[in-house]
Structures are given as C-alpha cells and as structure tokens.
PDB file of C-alpha atoms in Angstrom:
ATOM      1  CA  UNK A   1     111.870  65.058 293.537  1.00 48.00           C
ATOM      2  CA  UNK A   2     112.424  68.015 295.643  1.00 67.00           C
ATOM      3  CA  UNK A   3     113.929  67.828 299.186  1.00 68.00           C
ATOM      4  CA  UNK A   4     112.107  70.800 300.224  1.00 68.00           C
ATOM      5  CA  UNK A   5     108.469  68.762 300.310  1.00 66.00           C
ATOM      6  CA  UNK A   6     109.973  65.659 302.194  1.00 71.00           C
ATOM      7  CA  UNK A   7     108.935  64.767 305.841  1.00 71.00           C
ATOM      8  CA  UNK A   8     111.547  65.166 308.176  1.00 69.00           C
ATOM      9  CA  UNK A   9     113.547  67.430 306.217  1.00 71.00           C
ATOM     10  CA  UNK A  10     112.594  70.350 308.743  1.00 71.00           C
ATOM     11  CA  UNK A  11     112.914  68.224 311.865  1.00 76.00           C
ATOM     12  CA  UNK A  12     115.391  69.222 314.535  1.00 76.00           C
ATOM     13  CA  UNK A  13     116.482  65.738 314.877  1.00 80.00           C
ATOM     14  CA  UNK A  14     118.041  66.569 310.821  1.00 79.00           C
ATOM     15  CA  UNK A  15     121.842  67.679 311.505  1.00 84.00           C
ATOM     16  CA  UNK A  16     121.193  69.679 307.960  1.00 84.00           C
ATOM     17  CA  UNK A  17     118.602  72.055 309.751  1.00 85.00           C
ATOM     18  CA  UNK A  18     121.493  72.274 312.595  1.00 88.00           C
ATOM     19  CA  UNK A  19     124.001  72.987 310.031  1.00 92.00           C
ATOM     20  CA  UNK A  20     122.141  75.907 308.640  1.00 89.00           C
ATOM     21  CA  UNK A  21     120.907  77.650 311.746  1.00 92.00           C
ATOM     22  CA  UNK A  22     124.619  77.772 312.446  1.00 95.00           C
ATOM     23  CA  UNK A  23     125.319  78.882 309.211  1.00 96.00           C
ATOM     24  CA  UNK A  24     122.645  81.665 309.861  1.00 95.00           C
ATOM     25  CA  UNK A  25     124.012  82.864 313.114  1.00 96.00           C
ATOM     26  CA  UNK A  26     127.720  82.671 312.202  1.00 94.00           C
ATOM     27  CA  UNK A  27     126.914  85.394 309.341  1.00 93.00           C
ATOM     28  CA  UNK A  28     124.967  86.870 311.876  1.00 94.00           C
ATOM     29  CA  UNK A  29     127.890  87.274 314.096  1.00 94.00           C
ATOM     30  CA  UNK A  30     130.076  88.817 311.162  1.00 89.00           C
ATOM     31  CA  UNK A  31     127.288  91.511 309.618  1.00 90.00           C
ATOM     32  CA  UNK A  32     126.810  92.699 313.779  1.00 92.00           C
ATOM     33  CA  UNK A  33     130.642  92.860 314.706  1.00 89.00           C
ATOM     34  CA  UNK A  34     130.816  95.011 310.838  1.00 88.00           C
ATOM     35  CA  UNK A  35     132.919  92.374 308.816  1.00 89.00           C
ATOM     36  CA  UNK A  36     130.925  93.613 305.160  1.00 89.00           C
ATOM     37  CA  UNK A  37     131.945  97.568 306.182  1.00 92.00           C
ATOM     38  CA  UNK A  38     135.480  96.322 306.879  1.00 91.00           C
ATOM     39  CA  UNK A  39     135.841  94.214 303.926  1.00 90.00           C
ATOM     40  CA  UNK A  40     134.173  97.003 301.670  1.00 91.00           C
ATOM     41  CA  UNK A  41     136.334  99.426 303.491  1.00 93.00           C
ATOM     42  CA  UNK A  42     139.923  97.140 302.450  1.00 93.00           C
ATOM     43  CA  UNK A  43     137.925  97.161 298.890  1.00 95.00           C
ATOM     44  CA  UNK A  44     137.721 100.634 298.567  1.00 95.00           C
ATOM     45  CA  UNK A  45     141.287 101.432 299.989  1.00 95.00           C
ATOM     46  CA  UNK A  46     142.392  98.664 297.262  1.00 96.00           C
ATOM     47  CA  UNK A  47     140.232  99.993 294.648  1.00 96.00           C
ATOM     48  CA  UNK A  48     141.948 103.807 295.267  1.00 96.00           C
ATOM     49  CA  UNK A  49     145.662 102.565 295.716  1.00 97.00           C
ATOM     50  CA  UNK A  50     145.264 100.922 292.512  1.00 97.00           C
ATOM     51  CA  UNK A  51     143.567 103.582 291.026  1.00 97.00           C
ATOM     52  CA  UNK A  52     146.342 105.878 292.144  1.00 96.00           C
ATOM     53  CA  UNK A  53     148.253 103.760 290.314  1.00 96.00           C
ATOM     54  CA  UNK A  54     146.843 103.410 287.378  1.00 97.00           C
ATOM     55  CA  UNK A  55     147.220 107.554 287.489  1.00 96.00           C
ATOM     56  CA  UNK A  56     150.621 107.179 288.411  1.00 96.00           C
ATOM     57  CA  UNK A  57     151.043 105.679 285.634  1.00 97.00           C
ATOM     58  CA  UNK A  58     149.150 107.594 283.608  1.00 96.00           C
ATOM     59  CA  UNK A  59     151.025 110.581 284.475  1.00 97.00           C
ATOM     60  CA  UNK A  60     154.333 108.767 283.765  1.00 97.00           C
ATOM     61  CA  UNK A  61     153.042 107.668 280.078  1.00 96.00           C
ATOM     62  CA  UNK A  62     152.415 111.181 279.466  1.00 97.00           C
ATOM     63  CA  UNK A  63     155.951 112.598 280.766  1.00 96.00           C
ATOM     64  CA  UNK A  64     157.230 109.552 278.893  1.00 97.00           C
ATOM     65  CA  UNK A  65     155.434 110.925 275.634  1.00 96.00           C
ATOM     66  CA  UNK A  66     156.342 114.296 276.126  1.00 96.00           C
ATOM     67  CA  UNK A  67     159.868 113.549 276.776  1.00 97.00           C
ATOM     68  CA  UNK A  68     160.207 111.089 273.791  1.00 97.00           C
ATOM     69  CA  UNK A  69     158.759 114.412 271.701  1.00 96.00           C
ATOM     70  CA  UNK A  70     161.100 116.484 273.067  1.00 97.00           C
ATOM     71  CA  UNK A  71     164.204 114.220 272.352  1.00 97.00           C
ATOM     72  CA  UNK A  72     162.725 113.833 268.730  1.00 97.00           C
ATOM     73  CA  UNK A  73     162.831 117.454 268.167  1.00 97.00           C
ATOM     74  CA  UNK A  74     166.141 117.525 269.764  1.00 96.00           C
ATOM     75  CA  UNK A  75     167.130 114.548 267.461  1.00 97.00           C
ATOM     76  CA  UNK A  76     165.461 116.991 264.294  1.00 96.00           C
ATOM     77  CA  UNK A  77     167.299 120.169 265.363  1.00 96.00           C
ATOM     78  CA  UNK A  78     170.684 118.202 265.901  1.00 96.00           C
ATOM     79  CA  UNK A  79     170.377 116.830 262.605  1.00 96.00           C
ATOM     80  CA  UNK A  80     170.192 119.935 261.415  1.00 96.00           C
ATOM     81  CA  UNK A  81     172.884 121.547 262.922  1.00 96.00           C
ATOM     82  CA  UNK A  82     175.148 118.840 261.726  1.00 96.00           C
ATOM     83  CA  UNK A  83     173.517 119.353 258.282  1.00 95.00           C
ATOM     84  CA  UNK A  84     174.819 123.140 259.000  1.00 96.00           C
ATOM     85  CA  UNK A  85     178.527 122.333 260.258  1.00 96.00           C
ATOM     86  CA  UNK A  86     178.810 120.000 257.535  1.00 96.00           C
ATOM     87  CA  UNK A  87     178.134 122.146 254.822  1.00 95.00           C
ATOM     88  CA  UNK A  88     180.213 125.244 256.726  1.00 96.00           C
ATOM     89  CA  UNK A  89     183.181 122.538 257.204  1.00 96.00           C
ATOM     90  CA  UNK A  90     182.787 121.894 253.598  1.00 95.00           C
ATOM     91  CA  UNK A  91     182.695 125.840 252.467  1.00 95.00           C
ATOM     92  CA  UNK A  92     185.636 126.339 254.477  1.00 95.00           C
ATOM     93  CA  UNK A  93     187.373 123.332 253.122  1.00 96.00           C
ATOM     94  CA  UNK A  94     186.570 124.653 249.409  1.00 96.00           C
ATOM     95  CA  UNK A  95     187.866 128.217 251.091  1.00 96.00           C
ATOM     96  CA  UNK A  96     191.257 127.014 252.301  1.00 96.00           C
ATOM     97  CA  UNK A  97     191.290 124.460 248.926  1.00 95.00           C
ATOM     98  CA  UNK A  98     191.267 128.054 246.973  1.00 95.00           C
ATOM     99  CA  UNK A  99     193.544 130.097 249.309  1.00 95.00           C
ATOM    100  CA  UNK A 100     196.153 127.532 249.202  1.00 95.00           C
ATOM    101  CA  UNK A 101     195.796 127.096 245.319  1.00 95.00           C
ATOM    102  CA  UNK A 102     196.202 130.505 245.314  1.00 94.00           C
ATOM    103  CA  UNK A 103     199.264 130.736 248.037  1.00 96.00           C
ATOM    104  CA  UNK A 104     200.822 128.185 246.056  1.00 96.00           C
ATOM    105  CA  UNK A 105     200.671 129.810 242.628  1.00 94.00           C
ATOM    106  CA  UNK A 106     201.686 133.251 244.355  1.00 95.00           C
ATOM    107  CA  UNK A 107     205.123 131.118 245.947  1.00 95.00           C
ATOM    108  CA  UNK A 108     205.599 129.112 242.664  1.00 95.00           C
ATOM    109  CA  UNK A 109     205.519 132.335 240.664  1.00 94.00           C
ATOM    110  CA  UNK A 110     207.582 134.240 243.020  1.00 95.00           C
ATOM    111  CA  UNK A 111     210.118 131.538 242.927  1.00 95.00           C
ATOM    112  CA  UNK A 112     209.951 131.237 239.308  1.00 94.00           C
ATOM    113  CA  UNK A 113     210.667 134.734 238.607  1.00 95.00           C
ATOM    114  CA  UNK A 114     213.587 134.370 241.199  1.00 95.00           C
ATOM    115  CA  UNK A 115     215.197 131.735 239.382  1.00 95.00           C
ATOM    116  CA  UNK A 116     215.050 133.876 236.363  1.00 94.00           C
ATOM    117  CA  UNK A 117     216.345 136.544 237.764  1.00 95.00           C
ATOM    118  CA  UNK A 118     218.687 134.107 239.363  1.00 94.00           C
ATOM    119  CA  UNK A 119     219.389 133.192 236.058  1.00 95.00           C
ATOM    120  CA  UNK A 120     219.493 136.735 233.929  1.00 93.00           C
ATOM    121  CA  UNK A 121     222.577 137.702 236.678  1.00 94.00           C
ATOM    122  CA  UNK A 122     224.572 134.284 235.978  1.00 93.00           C
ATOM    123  CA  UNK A 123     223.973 135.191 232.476  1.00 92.00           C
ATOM    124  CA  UNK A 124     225.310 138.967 233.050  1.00 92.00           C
ATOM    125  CA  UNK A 125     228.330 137.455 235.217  1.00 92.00           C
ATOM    126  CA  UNK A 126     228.899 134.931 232.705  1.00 92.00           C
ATOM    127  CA  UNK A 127     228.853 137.869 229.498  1.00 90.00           C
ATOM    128  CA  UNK A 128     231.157 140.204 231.711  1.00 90.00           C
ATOM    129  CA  UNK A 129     233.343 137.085 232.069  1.00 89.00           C
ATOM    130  CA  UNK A 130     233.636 136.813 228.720  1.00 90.00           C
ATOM    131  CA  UNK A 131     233.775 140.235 227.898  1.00 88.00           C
ATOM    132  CA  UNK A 132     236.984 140.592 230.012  1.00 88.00           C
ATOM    133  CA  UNK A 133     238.088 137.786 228.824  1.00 87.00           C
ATOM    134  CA  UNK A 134     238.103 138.730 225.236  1.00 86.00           C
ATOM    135  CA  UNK A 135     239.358 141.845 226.450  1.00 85.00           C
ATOM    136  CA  UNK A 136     242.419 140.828 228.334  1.00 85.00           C
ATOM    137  CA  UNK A 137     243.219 138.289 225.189  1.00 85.00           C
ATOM    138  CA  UNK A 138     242.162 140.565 222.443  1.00 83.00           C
ATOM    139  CA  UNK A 139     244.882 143.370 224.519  1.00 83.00           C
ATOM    140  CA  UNK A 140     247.475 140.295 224.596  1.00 83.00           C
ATOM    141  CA  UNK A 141     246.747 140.002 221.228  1.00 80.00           C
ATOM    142  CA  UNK A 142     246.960 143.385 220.272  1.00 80.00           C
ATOM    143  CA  UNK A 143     250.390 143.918 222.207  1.00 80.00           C
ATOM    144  CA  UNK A 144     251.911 140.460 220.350  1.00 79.00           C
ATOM    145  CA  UNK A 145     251.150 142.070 217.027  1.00 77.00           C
ATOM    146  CA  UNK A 146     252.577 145.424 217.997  1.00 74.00           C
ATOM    147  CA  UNK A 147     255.197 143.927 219.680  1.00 73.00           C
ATOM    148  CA  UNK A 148     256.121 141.458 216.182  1.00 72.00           C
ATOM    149  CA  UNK A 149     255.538 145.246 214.011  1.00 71.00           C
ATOM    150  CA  UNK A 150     257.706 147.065 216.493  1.00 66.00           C
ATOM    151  CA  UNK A 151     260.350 143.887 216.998  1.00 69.00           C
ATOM    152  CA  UNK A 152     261.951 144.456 213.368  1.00 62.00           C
ATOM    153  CA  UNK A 153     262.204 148.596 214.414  1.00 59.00           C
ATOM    154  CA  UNK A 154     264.173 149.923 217.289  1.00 57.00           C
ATOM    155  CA  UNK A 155     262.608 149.555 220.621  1.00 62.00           C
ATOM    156  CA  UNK A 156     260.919 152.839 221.593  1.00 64.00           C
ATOM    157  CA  UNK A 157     260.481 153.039 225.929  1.00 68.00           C
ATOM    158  CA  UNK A 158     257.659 155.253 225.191  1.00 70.00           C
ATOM    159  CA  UNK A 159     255.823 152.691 222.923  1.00 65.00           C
ATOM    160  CA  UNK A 160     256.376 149.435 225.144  1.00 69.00           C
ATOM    161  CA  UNK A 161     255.131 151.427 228.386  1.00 73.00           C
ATOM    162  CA  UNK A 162     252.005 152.545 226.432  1.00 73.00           C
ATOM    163  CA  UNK A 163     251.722 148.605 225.384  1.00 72.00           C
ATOM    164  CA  UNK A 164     252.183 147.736 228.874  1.00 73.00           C
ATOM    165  CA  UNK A 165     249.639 150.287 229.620  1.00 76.00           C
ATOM    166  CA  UNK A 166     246.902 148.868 227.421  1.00 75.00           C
ATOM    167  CA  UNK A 167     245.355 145.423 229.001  1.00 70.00           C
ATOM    168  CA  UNK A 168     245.371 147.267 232.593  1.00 72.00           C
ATOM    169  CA  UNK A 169     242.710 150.459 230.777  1.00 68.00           C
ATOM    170  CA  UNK A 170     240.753 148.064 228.694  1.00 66.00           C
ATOM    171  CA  UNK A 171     239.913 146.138 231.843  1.00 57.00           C
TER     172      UNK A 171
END
C-alpha cells in the first residue's frame, strides 16, 4: 500500500534515503549561497523590462492614435479645401466663360460695324463713280447734240470753247 509504513524504507542501507538527504542539502547549498533572491531578483528585472515595454508600447499606441486623428482631420480639412478650389476654379471658369462671351460679342460687333462701314464707303466710291461717270457721258452727250445743232450753223469759236469747257466744270 503505502511505501511510507514499509520496513527498511528509512534504513541508511536504502540509496532512496541517500538520494534525498542529498537532495536536502543541495537546496540547502542554493537557499545559503542566495540562489531564490537572485532568481527573484532576474524575475523582477524581467518582470520591469517587460513592463517597460508593455508602456513603451503603450505610449506608442497612443502617439499612434493621436497621430492617425490628426492626419484624419488633416484628411477632413484637405478635403475641404479642395471642395473650396474646386468650386473657386469653377466660378472663375464660369467668370472667364462670360468675359470671353462678352469679349467676343464686343470684337464681333466691332468688326461687324466695320465691315459696314467698310461697306457704306465702297458704296459712296462706287455712287461717285457713277455719278462722274454719268457726268462725263451725259457732258459728251450734251456736247454731241450741240455739236450736231451747231454743225448745220456756222461754227462760232466762242460756242465750241464753252463746249470744250463743259465736261472739265461738271466734273
């Protein structure tokens, strides 16, 4: 049953009884030359670097979350100002769209009413043209029929010089 109550169990002659005691005294040995303070001691120093650590990284997670904050409001106000240059790229767009509408209309009308005026003086040269046109034939005309009236009468010097004289003051 139990090895406890046997005989010869706590003999000296038993190498289990020898195996103990030295068991005993070798953990003897390490509590007296301080091995438990100097393992507790590489504990604790283990225990604290990884608790630094673990603040380390605590700290970093919050920079982390206070930077990735920071960007997103940077990311909103960017939007934002796009939003704004998009919508002052498109009123000045719409601006210029008008002032050129406007430029173009202005120059169009300007050269319309240069073409008609451009016109209205080829029309006056053209009606002068004519007009001393008619004049110089309607004076060659005029001296023809004199000159048939006057052909069947004696010549008069007087009357062919005035004659002569007529196309150069019509003109």
């Amino acid at each position: 049953m139990n090895l406890i109550f046997e005989p010869g169990i706590w003999s000296f002659a038993n190498p289990e009884i020898w195996v103990g005691i030295g068991l005993l005294i070798f953990f003897g040995i390490l509590i007296a030359a301080g091995v438990p303070k100097l393992v507790g001691s590489q504990l604790d120093a283990k225990a604290a670097k990884i608790q630094g650590d673990l603040d380390e990284a605590a700290r970093l997670r919050a920079e982390a979350e206070a930077l990735l904050a920071q960007i997103r409001k940077e990311k909103v106000e960017a939007e934002a100002q796009a939003a704004d240059m998009m919508a002052a790229a498109e009123a000045d767009a719409r601006r210029l769209e008008v002032e050129a509408k406007a430029k173009l209309e202005e120059t169009l009308a300007r050269r319309q009413k240069m073409a008609e005026t451009r016109i209205a003086q080829a029309e006056a040269q053209a009606a002068a043209e004519v007009k001393a046109a008619a004049v110089d034939l309607s004076a060659k005309a005029a001296e023809q029929i004199l000159a048939a009236r006057l052909s069947g009468q004696s010549k008069d010097p007087l009357l062919d010089a005035a004659i002569a004289q007529i196309g150069d003051r019509l003109n």
